[in-house]
Coordinates of C-alpha atoms in Angstrom, one line a residue:
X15 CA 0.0 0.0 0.0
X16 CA 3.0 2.2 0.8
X17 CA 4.4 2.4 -2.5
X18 CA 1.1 2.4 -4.0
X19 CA 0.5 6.0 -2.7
X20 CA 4.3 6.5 -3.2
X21 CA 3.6 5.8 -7.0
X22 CA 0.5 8.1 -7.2
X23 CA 2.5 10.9 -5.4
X24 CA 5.0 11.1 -7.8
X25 CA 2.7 10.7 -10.6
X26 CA 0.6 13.3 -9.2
X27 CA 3.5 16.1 -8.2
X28 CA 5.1 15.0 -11.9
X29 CA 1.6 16.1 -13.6
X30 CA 1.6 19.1 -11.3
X31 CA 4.8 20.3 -12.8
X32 CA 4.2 19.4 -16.4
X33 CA 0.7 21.4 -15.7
X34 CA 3.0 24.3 -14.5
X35 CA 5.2 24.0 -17.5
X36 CA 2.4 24.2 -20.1
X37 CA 1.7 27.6 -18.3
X38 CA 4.7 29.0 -18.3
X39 CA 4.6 27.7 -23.0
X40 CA 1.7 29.9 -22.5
X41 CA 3.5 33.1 -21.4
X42 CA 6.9 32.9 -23.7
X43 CA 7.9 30.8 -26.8
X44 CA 9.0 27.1 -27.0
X45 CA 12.3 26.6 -25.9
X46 CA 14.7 24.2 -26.8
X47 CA 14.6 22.5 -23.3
X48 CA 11.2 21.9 -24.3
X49 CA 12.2 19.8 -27.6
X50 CA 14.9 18.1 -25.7
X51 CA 13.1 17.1 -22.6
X52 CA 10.1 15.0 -24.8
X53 CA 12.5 12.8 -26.7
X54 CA 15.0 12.4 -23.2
X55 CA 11.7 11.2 -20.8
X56 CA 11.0 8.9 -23.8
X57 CA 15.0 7.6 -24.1
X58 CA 14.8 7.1 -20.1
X59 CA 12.1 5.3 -20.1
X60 CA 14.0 2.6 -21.7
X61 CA 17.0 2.6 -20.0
X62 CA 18.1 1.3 -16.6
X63 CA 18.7 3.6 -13.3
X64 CA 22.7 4.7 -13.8
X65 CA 22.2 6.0 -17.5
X66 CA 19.2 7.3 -16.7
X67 CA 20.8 9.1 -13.8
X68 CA 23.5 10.5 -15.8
X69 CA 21.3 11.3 -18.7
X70 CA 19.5 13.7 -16.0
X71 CA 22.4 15.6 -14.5
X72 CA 24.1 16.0 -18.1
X73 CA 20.3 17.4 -19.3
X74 CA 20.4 19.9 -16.2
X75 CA 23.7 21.1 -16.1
X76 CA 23.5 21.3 -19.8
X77 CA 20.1 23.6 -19.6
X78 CA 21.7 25.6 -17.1
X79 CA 24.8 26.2 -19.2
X80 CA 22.3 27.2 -22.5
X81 CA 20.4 29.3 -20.4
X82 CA 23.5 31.1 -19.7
X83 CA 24.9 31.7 -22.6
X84 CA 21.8 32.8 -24.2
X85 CA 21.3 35.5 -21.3
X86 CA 24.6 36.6 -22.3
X87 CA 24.6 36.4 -25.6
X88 CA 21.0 38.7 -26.3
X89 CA 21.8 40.7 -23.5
X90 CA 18.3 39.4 -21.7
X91 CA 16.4 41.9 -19.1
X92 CA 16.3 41.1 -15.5
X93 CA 12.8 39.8 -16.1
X94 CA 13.9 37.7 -19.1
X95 CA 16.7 35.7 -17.3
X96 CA 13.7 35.0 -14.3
X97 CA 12.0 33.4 -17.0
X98 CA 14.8 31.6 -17.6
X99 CA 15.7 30.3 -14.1
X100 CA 12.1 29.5 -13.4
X101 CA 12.0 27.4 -16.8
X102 CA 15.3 26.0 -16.1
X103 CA 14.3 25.0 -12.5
X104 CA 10.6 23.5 -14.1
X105 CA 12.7 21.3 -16.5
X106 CA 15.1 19.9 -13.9
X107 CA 12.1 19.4 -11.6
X108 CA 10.3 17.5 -14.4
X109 CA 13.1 15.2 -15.4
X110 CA 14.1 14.8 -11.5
X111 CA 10.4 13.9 -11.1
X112 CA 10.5 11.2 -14.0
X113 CA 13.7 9.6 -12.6
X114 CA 12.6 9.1 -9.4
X115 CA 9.1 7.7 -10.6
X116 CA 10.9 5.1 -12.9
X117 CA 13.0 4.2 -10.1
X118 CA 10.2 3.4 -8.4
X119 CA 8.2 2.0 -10.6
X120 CA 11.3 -0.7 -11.3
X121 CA 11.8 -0.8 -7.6
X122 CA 8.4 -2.2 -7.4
X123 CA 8.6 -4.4 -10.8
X124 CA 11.7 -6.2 -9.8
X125 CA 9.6 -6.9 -6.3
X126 CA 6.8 -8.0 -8.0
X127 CA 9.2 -10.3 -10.2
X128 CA 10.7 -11.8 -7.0
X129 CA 7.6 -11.9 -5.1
X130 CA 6.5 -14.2 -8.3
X131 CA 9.7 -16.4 -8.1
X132 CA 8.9 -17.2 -4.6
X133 CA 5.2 -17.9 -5.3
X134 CA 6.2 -20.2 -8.4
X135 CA 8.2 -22.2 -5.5
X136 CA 6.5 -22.3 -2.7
X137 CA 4.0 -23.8 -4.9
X138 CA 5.7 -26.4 -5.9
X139 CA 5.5 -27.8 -1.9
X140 CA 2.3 -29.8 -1.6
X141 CA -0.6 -29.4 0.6
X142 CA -0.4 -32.9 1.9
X143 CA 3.4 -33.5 2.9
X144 CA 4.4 -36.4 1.8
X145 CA 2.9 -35.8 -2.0
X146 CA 5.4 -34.9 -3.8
X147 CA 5.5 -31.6 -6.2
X148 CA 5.2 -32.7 -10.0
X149 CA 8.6 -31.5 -10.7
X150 CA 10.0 -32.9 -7.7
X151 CA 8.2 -36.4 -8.7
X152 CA 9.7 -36.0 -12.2
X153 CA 13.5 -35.1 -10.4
X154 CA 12.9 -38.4 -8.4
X155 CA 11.4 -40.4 -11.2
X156 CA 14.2 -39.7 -13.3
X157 CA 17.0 -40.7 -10.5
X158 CA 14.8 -44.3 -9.8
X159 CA 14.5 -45.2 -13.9
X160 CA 18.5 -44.7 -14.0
X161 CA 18.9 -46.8 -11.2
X162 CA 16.3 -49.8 -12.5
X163 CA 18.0 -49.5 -16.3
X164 CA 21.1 -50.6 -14.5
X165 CA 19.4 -53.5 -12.5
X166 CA 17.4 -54.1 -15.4
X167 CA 13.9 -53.4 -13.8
X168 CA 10.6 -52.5 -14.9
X169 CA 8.5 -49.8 -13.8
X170 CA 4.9 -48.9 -14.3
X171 CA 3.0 -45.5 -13.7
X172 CA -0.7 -45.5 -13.0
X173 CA -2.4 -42.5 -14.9
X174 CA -5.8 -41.2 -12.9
X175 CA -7.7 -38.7 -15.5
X176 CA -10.4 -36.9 -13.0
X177 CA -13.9 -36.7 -15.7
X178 CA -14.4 -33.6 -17.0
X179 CA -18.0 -34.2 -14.7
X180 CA -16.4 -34.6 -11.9
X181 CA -17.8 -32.3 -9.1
X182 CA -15.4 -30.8 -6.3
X183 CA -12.0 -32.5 -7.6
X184 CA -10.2 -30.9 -4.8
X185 CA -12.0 -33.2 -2.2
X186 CA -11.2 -36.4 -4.8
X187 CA -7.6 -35.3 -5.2
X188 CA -7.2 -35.5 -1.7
X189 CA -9.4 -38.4 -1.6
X190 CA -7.1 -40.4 -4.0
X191 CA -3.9 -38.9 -2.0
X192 CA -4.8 -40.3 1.3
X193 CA -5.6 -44.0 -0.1
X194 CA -2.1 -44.0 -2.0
X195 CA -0.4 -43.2 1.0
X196 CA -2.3 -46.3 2.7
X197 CA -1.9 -48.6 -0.1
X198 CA 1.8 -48.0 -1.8
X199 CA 5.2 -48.1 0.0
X200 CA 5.9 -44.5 1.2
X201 CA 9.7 -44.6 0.8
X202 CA 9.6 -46.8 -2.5
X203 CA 7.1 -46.1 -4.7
X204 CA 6.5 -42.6 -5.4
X205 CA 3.0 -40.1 -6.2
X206 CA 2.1 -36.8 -7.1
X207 CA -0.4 -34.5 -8.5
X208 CA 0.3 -33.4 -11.9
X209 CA -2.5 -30.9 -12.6
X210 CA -5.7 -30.5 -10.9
X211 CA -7.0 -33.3 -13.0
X212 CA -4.2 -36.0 -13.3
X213 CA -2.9 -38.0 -10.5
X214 CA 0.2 -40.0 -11.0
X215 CA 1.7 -43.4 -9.1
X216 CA 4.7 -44.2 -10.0
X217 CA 5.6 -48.5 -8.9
X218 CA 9.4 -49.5 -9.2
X219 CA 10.6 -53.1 -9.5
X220 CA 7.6 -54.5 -10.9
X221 CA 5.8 -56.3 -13.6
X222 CA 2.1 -56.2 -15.2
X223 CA 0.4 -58.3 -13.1
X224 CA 2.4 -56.7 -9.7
X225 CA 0.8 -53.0 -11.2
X226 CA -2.2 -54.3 -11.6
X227 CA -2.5 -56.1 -8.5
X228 CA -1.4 -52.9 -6.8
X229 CA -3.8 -50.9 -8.7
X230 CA -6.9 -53.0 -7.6
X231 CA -5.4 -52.4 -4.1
X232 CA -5.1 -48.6 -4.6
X233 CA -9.0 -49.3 -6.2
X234 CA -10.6 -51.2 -3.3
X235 CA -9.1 -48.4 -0.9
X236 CA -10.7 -45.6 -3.0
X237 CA -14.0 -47.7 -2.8
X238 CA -13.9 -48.0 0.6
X239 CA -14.0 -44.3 0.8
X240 CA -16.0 -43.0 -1.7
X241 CA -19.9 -42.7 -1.5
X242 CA -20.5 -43.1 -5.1
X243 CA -21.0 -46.2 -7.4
X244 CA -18.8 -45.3 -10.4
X245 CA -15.5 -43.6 -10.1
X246 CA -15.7 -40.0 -11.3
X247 CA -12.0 -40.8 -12.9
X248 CA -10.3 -42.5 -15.5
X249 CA -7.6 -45.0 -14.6
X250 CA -4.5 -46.7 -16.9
X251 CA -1.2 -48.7 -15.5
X252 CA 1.1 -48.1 -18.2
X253 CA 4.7 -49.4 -18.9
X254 CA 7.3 -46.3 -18.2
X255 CA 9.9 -47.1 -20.7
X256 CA 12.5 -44.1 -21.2
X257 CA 10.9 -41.6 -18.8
X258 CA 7.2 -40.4 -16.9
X259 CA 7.4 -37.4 -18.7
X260 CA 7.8 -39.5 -21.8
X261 CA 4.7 -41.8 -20.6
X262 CA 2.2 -39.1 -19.9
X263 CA 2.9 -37.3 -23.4
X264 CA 2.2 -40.4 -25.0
X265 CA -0.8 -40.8 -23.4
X266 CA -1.8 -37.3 -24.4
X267 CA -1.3 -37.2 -27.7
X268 CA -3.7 -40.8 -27.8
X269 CA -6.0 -39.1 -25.3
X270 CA -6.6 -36.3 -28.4
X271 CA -6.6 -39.3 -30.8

């Protein structure tokens, strides 16, 4: 909130000036400040913080010095070279006022970018503990298949597809989580959530009819639970041959077959 009303000050003393600029166009000709200071704001806007802050003490102290010379050089009146200070003085203030608003502004947009960073991880912790984060299940997938290609194991993955009918999913997904971690081996065989739709086992050192033995298991315990006569999901115990990510791709693609 703080550098909300931070923002909207600046913005709000910066339009204040550039109003008080327009009015001082109003009571003498253009300048060249004027022409520079258009195309400058614009240059800064793209640049980072030290060029921008070196762009605006080279644009002052240059103004200054024109200002200067031109009082010299036509021989201005007193009141002429007060119009002159008060323009320079509007200028520096407007550029001054820029600068700090788009350090601000970046301040607050390289927060935001970290803030998201940190979201994007902590979301990859699960509600429920000992689930496992889909890249985290891939990481640990991927270290298990290397280890069973050099034993020469088989794995399998079962594939739940929640139905697109399927009413409150959260309460299923959790549901389906809680009977894994009755049914499968906690510190062998692995799970995880890969969307809100798909829920993934993934069974080391076994064959077809261990998965789908352990599959019927992981269906009996679901039963057991569930008030409803027909699943409101999909299920598939598939081979995982090079990797999971491999396996559910696969699937997909026949999925939209």
């Amino acid at each position: 909130m703080r550098r909300y009303n931070g923002s909207l000050f600046l913005l709000l003393v910066l339009f204040g000036a550039a109003g008080y600029g327009l009015f001082l166009l109003e009571r003498s000709a253009p300048t060249p400040s004027v022409f520079i200071l258009l195309p400058l704001l614009l240059v800064m806007t793209f640049l980072n913080g030290r060029k921008n802050f070196l762009l605006l003490i080279a644009y002052t102290l240059g103004l200054g010095f024109f200002y200067l010379v031109l009082s010299w050089y036509t021989d201005a009146s007193n009141e002429a070279q007060l119009l002159y200070i008060e323009q320079h003085l509007i200028a520096s203030l407007l550029i001054f006022l820029y600068w700090l608003l788009l350090r601000h502004l970046r301040s607050v947009f390289e927060e935001n970018q970290y803030l998201t960073e940190r979201v994007r991880t902590l979301e990859g912790y699960s509600e429920t503990p000992q689930l496992l984060s889909y890249s985290e299940f891939l990481d640990r997938t991927d270290f298990l298949m290397a280890g069973a290609k050099r034993r020469n194991e088989t794995n399998y993955l079962i594939h739940l597809r929640l139905k697109p009918t399927a009413l409150n999913k959260k309460s299923i997904m959790q549901l389906l989580t809680v009977a894994g971690l009755r049914v499968f081996r906690a510190h062998y065989d692995v799970m995880s959530q890969r969307n809100k739709f798909e829920f993934l086992i993934f069974l080391q050192n076994t064959d077809t009819a261990g998965a789908n033995i352990a599959c019927e298991r992981f269906l009996g315990e679901v039963r057991a639970q569930m008030t409803s006569i027909h699943y409101p999901f999909e299920i598939e115990v598939l081979p995982v041959k090079q990797s999971v990510e491999a396996t559910v791709r696969h699937q997909d693609e026949e999925v939209v077959r």
